[in-house]
Amino acid sequence: MATPLLLALAVIEISDVVFAVDSIPAVFGVTLDPFIVYSSNMFAILSLRSLYSFVSTIMTEMRFLDKAVALVLAFIGAKLVGEFAGVAVPTDVSLMVVGIVLGGGVAASLMLPDEDKVE
């Protein structure tokens, strides 16, 4: 007997598969190896929900992490606009910027805890 919970679970799983299938052309833009395309999408489907639970918990605990993520997204946007304008940012520099900004957000959150949450 099907329950509304089963229907909700089916819709959630179907949406996971739809979003994974949607990213296949992007993966084919990076590699033509079908094993890498298949395995990367399967790992994305399997880890997406558990990673979301982890990130949502961390986001409530780390008060500066949302600002760090916003800075990373702004950097990526500026990098895309720069590439369109002919300015190339090396991959190593991009990884360092992302790591430093996210690490700085975590470090600032640990050193300066939220006054409301301090007991």
Short mmCIF file of C-alpha atoms in Angstrom, two decimals:
data_model
loop_
_atom_site.label_atom_id
_atom_site.label_comp_id
_atom_site.label_asym_id
_atom_site.label_seq_id
_atom_site.Cartn_x
_atom_site.Cartn_y
_atom_site.Cartn_z
CA MET A 1 0.00 0.00 0.00
CA ALA A 2 1.44 3.37 -1.06
CA THR A 3 1.39 6.19 1.45
CA PRO A 4 1.90 9.94 0.96
CA LEU A 5 5.38 9.53 2.45
CA LEU A 6 6.28 7.05 -0.29
CA LEU A 7 5.06 9.51 -2.91
CA ALA A 8 7.13 12.31 -1.36
CA LEU A 9 10.22 10.09 -1.30
CA ALA A 10 9.70 9.12 -4.94
CA VAL A 11 9.38 12.76 -6.00
CA ILE A 12 12.55 13.70 -4.10
CA GLU A 13 14.53 10.84 -5.66
CA ILE A 14 13.25 11.66 -9.14
CA SER A 15 14.28 15.29 -8.70
CA ASP A 16 17.77 14.13 -7.64
CA VAL A 17 18.06 12.05 -10.81
CA VAL A 18 16.76 14.90 -12.99
CA PHE A 19 19.37 17.31 -11.62
CA ALA A 20 22.11 14.68 -12.03
CA VAL A 21 21.11 14.02 -15.64
CA ASP A 22 21.03 17.78 -16.23
CA SER A 23 24.75 18.03 -15.39
CA ILE A 24 25.87 15.28 -17.79
CA PRO A 25 26.54 17.67 -20.72
CA ALA A 26 28.73 19.79 -18.43
CA VAL A 27 30.76 16.72 -17.45
CA PHE A 28 31.12 15.75 -21.11
CA GLY A 29 32.57 19.23 -21.64
CA VAL A 30 35.41 18.25 -19.29
CA THR A 31 35.96 14.61 -20.25
CA LEU A 32 34.79 12.10 -22.83
CA ASP A 33 35.34 9.07 -20.60
CA PRO A 34 31.87 7.61 -19.93
CA PHE A 35 33.03 5.93 -16.71
CA ILE A 36 33.99 9.29 -15.20
CA VAL A 37 30.70 10.82 -16.33
CA TYR A 38 28.66 7.97 -14.84
CA SER A 39 30.61 7.68 -11.59
CA SER A 40 30.67 11.43 -10.91
CA ASN A 41 26.91 11.65 -11.32
CA MET A 42 26.28 8.61 -9.12
CA PHE A 43 28.50 10.02 -6.37
CA ALA A 44 26.66 13.33 -6.66
CA ILE A 45 23.29 11.61 -6.25
CA LEU A 46 24.48 9.52 -3.31
CA SER A 47 26.19 12.31 -1.39
CA LEU A 48 23.93 15.29 -2.08
CA ARG A 49 21.41 14.76 0.70
CA SER A 50 23.90 13.84 3.42
CA LEU A 51 26.13 16.75 2.43
CA TYR A 52 23.14 19.10 2.62
CA SER A 53 22.41 17.96 6.17
CA PHE A 54 26.03 18.55 7.15
CA VAL A 55 26.23 21.98 5.51
CA SER A 56 22.92 23.16 6.99
CA THR A 57 24.14 22.19 10.47
CA ILE A 58 27.49 23.90 9.97
CA MET A 59 25.86 27.05 8.56
CA THR A 60 23.87 27.51 11.77
CA GLU A 61 27.00 27.03 13.90
CA MET A 62 29.42 29.20 11.90
CA ARG A 63 28.21 32.79 11.78
CA PHE A 64 30.68 34.02 9.13
CA LEU A 65 30.48 31.00 6.81
CA ASP A 66 27.54 32.37 4.82
CA LYS A 67 29.48 35.58 4.18
CA ALA A 68 32.53 33.57 3.10
CA VAL A 69 30.40 31.54 0.68
CA ALA A 70 28.98 34.79 -0.71
CA LEU A 71 32.52 36.08 -1.27
CA VAL A 72 33.48 32.84 -3.03
CA LEU A 73 30.45 33.12 -5.31
CA ALA A 74 31.31 36.77 -6.04
CA PHE A 75 34.89 35.74 -6.88
CA ILE A 76 33.66 33.02 -9.22
CA GLY A 77 31.32 35.50 -10.90
CA ALA A 78 34.14 38.02 -11.31
CA LYS A 79 36.36 35.27 -12.67
CA LEU A 80 33.74 34.34 -15.28
CA VAL A 81 33.31 37.98 -16.32
CA GLY A 82 37.10 38.35 -16.44
CA GLU A 83 37.45 35.30 -18.68
CA PHE A 84 34.86 36.79 -21.02
CA ALA A 85 36.92 40.00 -21.09
CA GLY A 86 40.13 38.06 -21.78
CA VAL A 87 41.61 37.99 -18.27
CA ALA A 88 42.55 34.44 -17.27
CA VAL A 89 42.89 33.52 -13.59
CA PRO A 90 45.04 30.40 -13.08
CA THR A 91 43.41 27.41 -11.42
CA ASP A 92 45.96 27.42 -8.60
CA VAL A 93 45.10 31.01 -7.73
CA SER A 94 41.37 30.23 -7.80
CA LEU A 95 41.80 27.26 -5.47
CA MET A 96 43.92 29.32 -3.08
CA VAL A 97 41.37 32.15 -3.01
CA VAL A 98 38.50 29.74 -2.34
CA GLY A 99 40.45 27.89 0.36
CA ILE A 100 41.63 31.06 2.07
CA VAL A 101 38.19 32.70 2.03
CA LEU A 102 36.36 29.60 3.33
CA GLY A 103 39.10 28.87 5.87
CA GLY A 104 39.01 32.49 6.99
CA GLY A 105 35.25 32.31 7.43
CA VAL A 106 35.55 29.19 9.57
CA ALA A 107 38.45 30.65 11.58
CA ALA A 108 36.60 33.92 12.18
CA SER A 109 33.51 31.99 13.27
CA LEU A 110 35.53 29.94 15.74
CA MET A 111 37.47 32.94 17.12
CA LEU A 112 34.46 35.28 17.30
CA PRO A 113 31.46 33.20 18.35
CA ASP A 114 27.98 34.67 18.16
CA GLU A 115 27.11 36.49 21.39
CA ASP A 116 23.58 35.06 21.38
CA LYS A 117 24.88 31.47 21.34
CA VAL A 118 27.55 31.90 24.03
CA GLU A 119 26.30 30.45 27.31
#
